[in-house]
Coordinates of C-alpha atoms and ligand atoms in Angstrom, one line a residue:
M112 CA -31.8 -26.2 20.4
P113 CA -32.6 -26.3 16.6
K114 CA -35.6 -24.3 15.6
T115 CA -38.9 -26.3 15.2
F116 CA -41.7 -26.0 13.3
M117 CA -44.1 -28.4 15.6
P118 CA -46.7 -26.5 17.4
T119 CA -46.3 -26.0 21.0
I120 CA -49.9 -27.5 21.9
K121 CA -49.7 -30.4 24.5
S122 CA -53.1 -31.6 24.5
E123 CA -56.1 -32.6 23.0
E124 CA -58.3 -29.5 25.0
E125 CA -55.6 -27.1 24.0
L126 CA -55.8 -27.9 20.4
R127 CA -59.7 -27.9 20.4
Q128 CA -59.4 -24.4 21.8
L129 CA -57.1 -23.5 19.2
Q130 CA -59.4 -24.9 16.6
L131 CA -62.4 -23.1 17.9
E132 CA -60.5 -19.3 18.1
G133 CA -59.3 -20.2 14.3
L134 CA -62.6 -21.2 13.3
Q135 CA -64.5 -18.1 14.8
W136 CA -61.7 -16.0 13.2
T137 CA -62.3 -17.8 10.0
V138 CA -66.3 -17.1 9.9
H139 CA -65.8 -13.4 11.1
H140 CA -63.2 -12.8 8.7
A141 CA -65.2 -14.6 5.8
L142 CA -68.1 -12.3 6.4
Q143 CA -66.3 -9.1 6.4
G144 CA -64.5 -9.7 3.5
S145 CA -65.8 -12.0 1.0
S146 CA -68.8 -11.4 -1.1
F147 CA -69.1 -15.2 -1.6
Y148 CA -69.3 -16.2 2.1
Q149 CA -71.4 -13.2 2.8
K150 CA -74.0 -14.3 0.5
K151 CA -74.1 -17.6 1.8
M152 CA -74.4 -16.5 5.3
K153 CA -77.1 -14.8 4.5
E154 CA -78.8 -18.0 2.8
T155 CA -78.4 -20.0 5.3
G156 CA -78.9 -17.5 8.4
V157 CA -75.9 -18.9 10.1
Y158 CA -73.6 -16.0 11.3
P159 CA -70.2 -15.7 13.5
P160 CA -72.1 -15.5 16.6
D161 CA -73.7 -18.9 16.1
I162 CA -70.5 -20.5 16.3
Q163 CA -69.9 -21.0 20.1
S164 CA -68.3 -24.4 19.7
I165 CA -66.3 -26.9 17.5
E166 CA -69.4 -28.8 16.9
D167 CA -71.3 -25.6 15.7
I168 CA -69.3 -26.2 12.5
H169 CA -72.1 -28.7 11.5
K170 CA -74.1 -25.7 11.4
L171 CA -72.3 -24.1 8.2
P172 CA -73.0 -24.7 4.9
F173 CA -70.5 -26.7 2.5
T174 CA -68.3 -25.0 -0.3
T175 CA -67.8 -27.0 -3.3
A176 CA -65.1 -26.9 -6.3
D177 CA -68.4 -25.7 -8.3
D178 CA -68.5 -22.7 -6.1
L179 CA -64.9 -22.0 -7.0
R180 CA -65.3 -22.5 -10.4
E181 CA -68.3 -20.0 -10.3
G182 CA -66.1 -17.5 -8.5
Y183 CA -63.6 -17.4 -11.3
P184 CA -60.9 -16.1 -11.5
F185 CA -60.8 -14.9 -8.0
P186 CA -63.2 -17.3 -5.9
L187 CA -63.8 -16.7 -2.2
L188 CA -61.7 -13.7 -2.1
A189 CA -61.8 -12.2 1.3
V190 CA -59.1 -9.5 1.2
P191 CA -58.6 -6.4 -1.1
L192 CA -56.7 -7.5 -4.0
E193 CA -54.0 -5.3 -3.0
Q194 CA -52.9 -7.8 -0.4
V195 CA -52.7 -10.5 -2.7
V196 CA -49.1 -11.3 -3.6
R197 CA -49.3 -14.6 -5.4
V198 CA -51.9 -16.9 -7.0
H199 CA -51.9 -20.7 -8.0
A200 CA -54.3 -22.7 -10.1
S201 CA -54.9 -26.3 -10.4
S202 CA -56.3 -27.4 -13.9
G203 CA -59.0 -30.0 -13.3
T204 CA -60.2 -31.8 -16.1
T205 CA -63.4 -30.0 -16.9
G206 CA -64.2 -26.4 -17.0
K207 CA -62.2 -23.3 -15.8
R208 CA -59.4 -23.5 -13.6
K209 CA -59.5 -23.2 -9.7
V210 CA -57.4 -20.0 -9.1
L211 CA -56.4 -19.5 -5.3
C212 CA -55.1 -16.3 -3.9
Y213 CA -52.7 -15.9 -1.2
T214 CA -51.4 -13.2 0.9
E215 CA -47.7 -12.6 2.1
K216 CA -49.2 -14.2 5.6
D217 CA -50.8 -16.9 3.8
L218 CA -47.2 -18.1 2.1
Q219 CA -45.4 -17.7 5.4
D220 CA -48.1 -20.0 7.2
W221 CA -47.8 -22.5 4.1
S222 CA -43.9 -22.5 4.3
A223 CA -44.1 -23.0 8.0
M224 CA -46.6 -26.1 7.3
F225 CA -44.3 -27.5 4.7
A226 CA -40.9 -27.0 6.7
R227 CA -42.8 -29.0 9.5
C228 CA -43.3 -31.5 7.0
Y229 CA -39.7 -31.7 6.3
E230 CA -38.8 -31.8 10.2
M231 CA -41.2 -34.9 10.6
A232 CA -39.4 -36.8 7.9
G233 CA -36.2 -36.0 9.8
L234 CA -34.7 -33.6 7.5
S235 CA -32.7 -30.7 8.5
Q236 CA -30.3 -27.6 7.6
A237 CA -27.9 -30.3 6.7
D238 CA -29.9 -31.7 3.8
R239 CA -30.1 -31.2 0.2
V240 CA -33.3 -31.3 -1.2
Q241 CA -33.7 -31.8 -4.9
I242 CA -37.0 -31.1 -6.3
A243 CA -38.6 -32.9 -9.0
V244 CA -42.1 -31.5 -9.5
G245 CA -43.7 -29.1 -11.6
Y246 CA -43.3 -25.3 -11.1
G247 CA -45.6 -22.6 -12.4
L248 CA -49.0 -22.0 -11.7
W249 CA -49.3 -25.7 -10.0
T250 CA -48.6 -25.4 -6.3
A251 CA -46.2 -28.3 -6.2
G252 CA -42.5 -26.9 -7.1
V253 CA -42.8 -23.9 -5.3
G254 CA -44.3 -25.3 -1.9
F255 CA -41.4 -28.0 -2.1
Q256 CA -38.9 -25.1 -2.4
L257 CA -40.5 -23.0 0.0
G258 CA -40.5 -25.2 2.9
A259 CA -36.9 -26.4 2.3
E260 CA -35.5 -22.8 2.5
R261 CA -38.0 -22.1 5.6
L262 CA -36.2 -25.3 7.1
G263 CA -32.9 -23.8 5.9
A264 CA -32.0 -27.0 4.0
M265 CA -30.4 -26.8 0.8
A266 CA -33.2 -26.6 -2.3
V267 CA -32.1 -28.0 -5.6
P268 CA -34.8 -26.7 -7.9
V269 CA -34.6 -29.3 -11.0
G270 CA -38.2 -29.5 -11.7
P271 CA -40.1 -32.6 -13.4
G272 CA -38.8 -35.0 -16.1
N273 CA -35.3 -34.4 -17.5
L274 CA -33.9 -37.5 -15.9
D275 CA -30.4 -36.7 -17.4
M276 CA -30.2 -33.7 -15.3
H277 CA -31.4 -35.3 -12.5
C278 CA -29.2 -38.1 -12.2
E279 CA -26.2 -35.7 -13.0
I280 CA -27.2 -33.4 -10.2
M281 CA -27.8 -36.2 -7.6
V282 CA -24.6 -37.7 -8.2
D283 CA -22.7 -34.3 -8.3
L284 CA -24.4 -32.3 -5.5
Q285 CA -24.9 -35.7 -3.4
T286 CA -28.3 -34.8 -2.8
T287 CA -30.0 -36.5 0.3
A288 CA -33.7 -35.9 -0.3
F289 CA -35.6 -36.4 -3.7
C290 CA -39.3 -34.8 -3.7
C291 CA -41.6 -36.0 -6.4
T292 CA -44.9 -37.4 -7.7
A293 CA -45.0 -41.0 -7.0
S294 CA -44.7 -41.5 -11.0
M295 CA -41.6 -39.4 -11.1
G296 CA -40.3 -41.4 -8.1
L297 CA -40.9 -44.6 -10.2
L298 CA -39.3 -43.1 -13.5
M299 CA -36.4 -41.9 -11.0
A300 CA -35.8 -45.2 -9.1
E301 CA -35.9 -46.9 -12.8
E302 CA -33.4 -44.7 -14.2
V303 CA -31.1 -44.8 -11.3
K304 CA -31.1 -48.8 -11.3
R305 CA -30.5 -48.8 -15.0
R306 CA -27.4 -46.5 -14.9
G307 CA -26.1 -48.3 -12.0
L308 CA -25.9 -45.0 -9.9
R309 CA -27.0 -46.5 -6.5
D310 CA -23.5 -46.7 -5.2
K311 CA -22.8 -43.1 -6.3
I312 CA -25.5 -41.5 -4.9
S313 CA -26.3 -40.4 -1.2
L314 CA -30.0 -40.2 -1.1
R315 CA -31.6 -40.8 2.2
K316 CA -35.3 -39.9 1.9
V317 CA -37.9 -39.4 -0.9
I318 CA -40.9 -37.3 -0.2
F319 CA -43.6 -38.5 -2.8
G320 CA -47.4 -37.2 -3.1
A321 CA -49.7 -35.6 -5.5
E322 CA -51.6 -39.0 -6.5
R323 CA -52.0 -42.5 -5.0
H324 CA -49.3 -44.9 -4.9
S325 CA -49.2 -48.8 -4.3
E326 CA -47.1 -50.3 -2.1
A327 CA -45.4 -52.2 -4.9
M328 CA -44.5 -48.6 -6.3
R329 CA -43.2 -47.8 -2.7
R330 CA -41.3 -50.9 -2.5
N331 CA -39.7 -50.2 -6.0
I332 CA -38.6 -46.7 -5.4
Q333 CA -37.2 -47.5 -1.8
E334 CA -35.2 -50.5 -3.2
N335 CA -33.9 -49.0 -6.3
L336 CA -33.0 -45.7 -4.8
G337 CA -31.4 -47.5 -1.7
V338 CA -33.0 -44.9 0.5
E339 CA -33.6 -45.3 4.3
D340 CA -37.3 -44.1 4.3
T341 CA -40.2 -42.8 2.2
F342 CA -42.8 -40.4 3.2
D343 CA -46.1 -39.8 1.5
I344 CA -47.2 -36.0 1.3
P345 CA -50.7 -34.9 0.9
G346 CA -52.0 -31.6 -0.7
L347 CA -54.4 -29.8 -2.7
T348 CA -54.2 -26.2 -4.4
E349 CA -57.3 -25.2 -2.4
L350 CA -55.8 -25.8 0.8
Y351 CA -52.0 -23.9 0.3
G352 CA -50.9 -26.7 -1.9
P353 CA -48.6 -29.8 -0.9
G354 CA -47.5 -30.3 2.8
T355 CA -50.9 -30.4 4.5
G356 CA -49.4 -33.0 6.7
L357 CA -47.1 -35.8 6.4
E358 CA -46.7 -39.7 6.9
C359 CA -45.3 -40.2 10.3
P360 CA -42.0 -41.8 10.8
A361 CA -43.6 -44.6 12.1
H362 CA -45.8 -45.2 9.0
E363 CA -48.8 -45.5 11.1
G364 CA -50.8 -42.6 9.4
I365 CA -50.6 -39.2 8.0
H366 CA -50.2 -36.5 10.8
Y367 CA -52.1 -33.4 9.6
W368 CA -51.9 -29.9 10.7
A369 CA -54.9 -29.7 12.8
D370 CA -53.6 -26.2 14.3
Y371 CA -54.2 -24.8 10.7
Y372 CA -57.0 -26.6 9.4
I373 CA -60.2 -28.8 10.6
L374 CA -60.9 -32.0 9.0
E375 CA -64.3 -33.6 9.2
L376 CA -65.0 -36.8 7.2
I377 CA -68.5 -37.3 5.6
D378 CA -70.5 -39.8 4.0
P379 CA -70.5 -38.0 0.4
E380 CA -74.3 -39.1 0.0
T381 CA -75.9 -38.3 3.2
L382 CA -73.4 -35.7 4.0
K383 CA -73.6 -36.9 7.5
P384 CA -70.0 -37.2 9.5
S385 CA -68.6 -40.8 8.9
P386 CA -68.2 -43.0 12.0
L387 CA -64.5 -42.7 13.3
G388 CA -62.3 -45.2 11.4
E389 CA -64.6 -45.4 8.4
V390 CA -63.8 -44.0 5.0
G391 CA -65.3 -40.7 4.1
E392 CA -65.0 -37.9 2.2
M393 CA -62.4 -35.2 3.7
V394 CA -64.1 -31.8 4.2
V395 CA -61.9 -29.1 5.3
T396 CA -62.0 -25.7 7.1
T397 CA -59.3 -23.5 7.4
L398 CA -58.3 -21.5 10.7
R399 CA -55.8 -18.7 9.5
K400 CA -56.0 -18.3 5.6
E401 CA -56.5 -14.8 4.8
A402 CA -56.9 -14.6 0.9
A403 CA -59.1 -17.5 0.2
P404 CA -60.6 -19.0 3.4
L405 CA -62.2 -22.5 3.3
I406 CA -65.4 -23.3 5.4
R407 CA -66.2 -26.9 5.0
Y408 CA -64.6 -27.3 1.4
R409 CA -65.4 -30.8 0.2
T410 CA -62.3 -32.2 -1.3
R411 CA -63.5 -35.2 -2.9
D412 CA -60.8 -37.1 -1.5
L413 CA -61.5 -40.5 0.4
T414 CA -59.6 -41.6 3.8
R415 CA -60.3 -42.4 7.1
L416 CA -59.4 -40.9 10.6
V417 CA -56.9 -43.4 12.5
P418 CA -58.0 -43.5 16.0
G419 CA -55.8 -43.6 19.0
K420 CA -52.4 -42.5 20.2
C421 CA -49.2 -42.6 17.6
S422 CA -46.5 -44.6 18.5
C423 CA -44.0 -41.7 16.9
G424 CA -45.0 -39.9 20.0
N425 CA -46.5 -36.8 18.1
I426 CA -50.2 -35.7 19.2
L427 CA -51.1 -34.3 15.9
P428 CA -54.0 -36.1 14.6
R429 CA -54.1 -38.5 11.7
H430 CA -55.7 -39.8 8.8
D431 CA -55.1 -42.7 6.5
K432 CA -53.6 -42.4 3.0
I433 CA -55.6 -40.9 0.5
L434 CA -57.7 -44.1 -0.7
G435 CA -58.7 -42.2 -3.9
R436 CA -61.5 -39.6 -4.7
S437 CA -64.9 -39.9 -5.0
D438 CA -65.2 -39.0 -8.6
D439 CA -62.5 -41.3 -9.6
M440 CA -64.8 -44.1 -8.8
F441 CA -66.3 -46.0 -11.9
I442 CA -69.2 -48.4 -12.1
I443 CA -68.9 -51.9 -14.0
R444 CA -71.9 -54.0 -14.2
G445 CA -73.3 -52.5 -11.1
V446 CA -70.2 -53.1 -9.0
N447 CA -68.5 -49.6 -7.7
I448 CA -64.7 -49.8 -8.1
Y449 CA -62.0 -47.3 -7.1
P450 CA -58.5 -47.4 -8.9
G451 CA -57.0 -47.6 -5.4
Q452 CA -58.6 -51.4 -5.2
I453 CA -56.9 -52.2 -8.1
D454 CA -53.3 -51.2 -7.1
H455 CA -54.1 -52.8 -3.7
L456 CA -55.0 -56.1 -5.5
L457 CA -52.0 -56.1 -7.8
S458 CA -49.9 -55.3 -5.0
Q459 CA -50.6 -58.7 -3.7
V460 CA -49.2 -60.5 -6.8
L461 CA -45.1 -60.8 -6.9
Q462 CA -45.0 -61.4 -10.4
V463 CA -46.5 -58.4 -11.5
G464 CA -45.1 -54.5 -11.1
S465 CA -46.8 -51.7 -9.8
E466 CA -47.9 -50.1 -13.2
F467 CA -51.6 -50.8 -14.7
Q468 CA -53.8 -49.5 -16.7
V469 CA -57.8 -50.2 -16.8
F470 CA -59.5 -49.8 -20.0
L471 CA -63.7 -49.9 -19.9
E472 CA -65.4 -50.5 -22.9
R473 CA -69.0 -51.3 -24.4
G474 CA -69.4 -54.7 -26.4
T475 CA -71.5 -54.8 -29.5
D476 CA -73.7 -57.2 -27.0
G477 CA -74.4 -53.8 -25.2
K478 CA -72.4 -55.3 -21.9
D479 CA -69.6 -53.4 -20.5
Y480 CA -66.2 -55.0 -20.4
M481 CA -63.0 -54.4 -18.1
T482 CA -59.5 -54.9 -19.4
V483 CA -56.7 -54.7 -16.9
K484 CA -53.2 -54.3 -18.4
V485 CA -50.5 -54.9 -15.9
E486 CA -46.9 -55.0 -16.3
R487 CA -44.9 -58.1 -15.7
A488 CA -42.6 -57.3 -12.7
E489 CA -39.0 -57.0 -13.5
G490 CA -37.3 -60.4 -14.3
A491 CA -40.3 -62.6 -13.7
D492 CA -40.9 -65.2 -16.3
P493 CA -43.3 -64.3 -19.5
Q494 CA -43.9 -68.2 -19.5
E495 CA -46.0 -67.5 -16.5
D496 CA -48.0 -64.6 -17.9
Q497 CA -50.9 -66.6 -18.6
A498 CA -51.0 -68.4 -15.0
V499 CA -50.6 -65.1 -13.3
A500 CA -53.5 -63.4 -15.4
A501 CA -55.7 -66.2 -14.2
Q502 CA -54.5 -65.7 -10.8
L503 CA -55.5 -62.3 -10.9
N504 CA -58.6 -62.7 -12.8
N505 CA -59.6 -65.0 -9.7
L506 CA -58.8 -62.0 -7.4
L507 CA -60.6 -59.7 -9.1
S508 CA -64.0 -61.8 -9.2
R509 CA -63.4 -62.7 -5.4
Q510 CA -62.3 -59.4 -3.8
L511 CA -63.9 -57.0 -6.2
L512 CA -67.0 -59.1 -7.4
V513 CA -66.4 -58.2 -11.0
G514 CA -64.7 -60.6 -13.9
G515 CA -62.4 -58.9 -16.2
K516 CA -60.1 -59.8 -18.6
V517 CA -56.1 -59.4 -17.4
E518 CA -53.3 -59.1 -19.5
V519 CA -49.7 -59.4 -18.4
V520 CA -47.7 -57.0 -20.8
D521 CA -43.8 -56.8 -21.0
F522 CA -42.0 -54.8 -17.9
Q523 CA -41.9 -51.0 -18.8
S524 CA -44.2 -51.3 -21.9
L525 CA -46.9 -49.2 -20.3
P526 CA -46.3 -45.4 -20.4
R527 CA -44.6 -43.7 -17.6
T528 CA -45.0 -39.9 -16.7
E529 CA -43.2 -37.5 -14.6
R530 CA -46.5 -36.1 -13.4
K531 CA -49.8 -38.0 -12.2
S532 CA -50.5 -41.2 -13.9
Q533 CA -53.9 -41.5 -15.5
R534 CA -54.9 -45.2 -15.1
V535 CA -58.4 -45.5 -16.2
F536 CA -59.5 -45.0 -19.5
D537 CA -63.4 -45.1 -19.6
K538 CA -64.4 -45.7 -23.7
R539 CA -68.1 -46.4 -23.1
Ligands
DLL41 O1 -51.4 -32.7 -6.1 C1 -50.3 -30.9 -4.5 C2 -49.5 -31.6 -4.2 C3 -48.1 -31.8 -4.9 C4 -49.3 -32.7 -3.3 C5 -47.0 -32.4 -5.0 C6 -48.1 -33.2 -2.8 C7 -47.0 -33.6 -3.6 P1 -53.8 -30.5 -6.8 O2 -52.9 -30.2 -8.1 O3 -54.6 -29.5 -6.4 O4 -52.5 -30.4 -5.7 O5 -54.1 -32.0 -6.5 C8 -54.8 -32.1 -5.4 O6 -54.6 -34.8 -5.6 O7 -57.1 -33.7 -3.7 C9 -55.7 -35.6 -4.0 O8 -56.9 -36.2 -5.0 C10 -54.5 -35.8 -5.1 N1 -53.6 -35.8 -4.1 C11 -52.6 -34.8 -3.7 N2 -51.6 -35.6 -2.7 C12 -51.9 -36.8 -2.6 C13 -51.4 -38.0 -1.9 C14 -51.2 -31.4 -5.7 N3 -50.3 -38.1 -1.3 C15 -55.4 -33.5 -5.4 N4 -52.0 -39.1 -2.2 C16 -55.9 -34.1 -4.2 C17 -53.1 -39.4 -3.0 C18 -52.9 -37.1 -3.7 N5 -53.6 -38.5 -3.6

């Protein structure tokens, strides 16, 4: 029998019991070791004996990104610094970085979670995994690498960018899996096509994450690289890094590792639980994280839980793909819009590609204006640009209830990045 990283739990009851034990351990551990959580418990009067069932999680207060920044440089720390063997950090757009500490056991747990992702994607020791995400303080590169090594596959740590080297290695080493941000996946797909390498490579799977992707982007990656399958991988620095779950082979959602963390979805306004199947903010509580445990950490990411049994047969619960972040939302003329709604809308029109940018400006008349620049699909007729722009404008007004100016621009004229793409430029 090959080694498996899937949990041995057989039923929902067994999972809930494991989660309760993990929750009780975390609250106790946080009280013992973390001055941050000691203070919070003192303020709210909720202590470990108050946690007798999973539902009791609702008694605990939330933890936020601001708490992490205020605790800089070692927020939430719940073990002596001598036990910390690694830190990672995520940049964020404002203020200090969020620095997260890891113990030896945290790294072990993370690599096991990640090996499980590869296992779910159908990878084995026979695979050669080319890693095209950033190394350094960012969790991405080392996360993909640890997981590949834990699985026993061959890690090929090339890093982001450097398309020349990626193409050379992919051909020479006959890589079978490619790991990237969605933006880097697109860059690589276009490059492999441009160089006519499709028949010289043996890529089978692409695993991409770190940012939202549209269906158009995925199609492009899948077709130009000629792979069997692609998988969306979520993750965030606060919760170890990438590899907190993986899109299942049946593509009916993302199975998340509920034996490592509890996922709640809440309404970001009322902070009450979102009804099953409705969109809410992801709030996570870790069950075995030592150095920086998370208790009801508000991620700001939006998704929904997928109810019912999955046809892939795995009993681990599912969430939908990450639809956006509550802090990505912009308001134009009184309408709330998430960039994800724009990618969804553009994916419905074949004459345009996946790449777009949204510019928000205030006119001299004091009104707000939105311009959406979108690339013409490869090979589409430029003479149709005006008609396509009019069609998109119509879709915008009907589906998002706000008009805008749509400009169809040349294929590959918008910037490409090997990291995370910025799509909204608010100049108001
Ligand atoms: O982006 C970790 C990661 C690296 C995940 C590589 C997957 C692949 P951070 O830099 O801390 O960590 O950013 C985390 O990125 O809260 C989401 O908003 C977004 N994000 C991550 N994965 C996805 C995804 C890494 N698959 C933040 N789909 C998260 C959509 C994603 N958004």
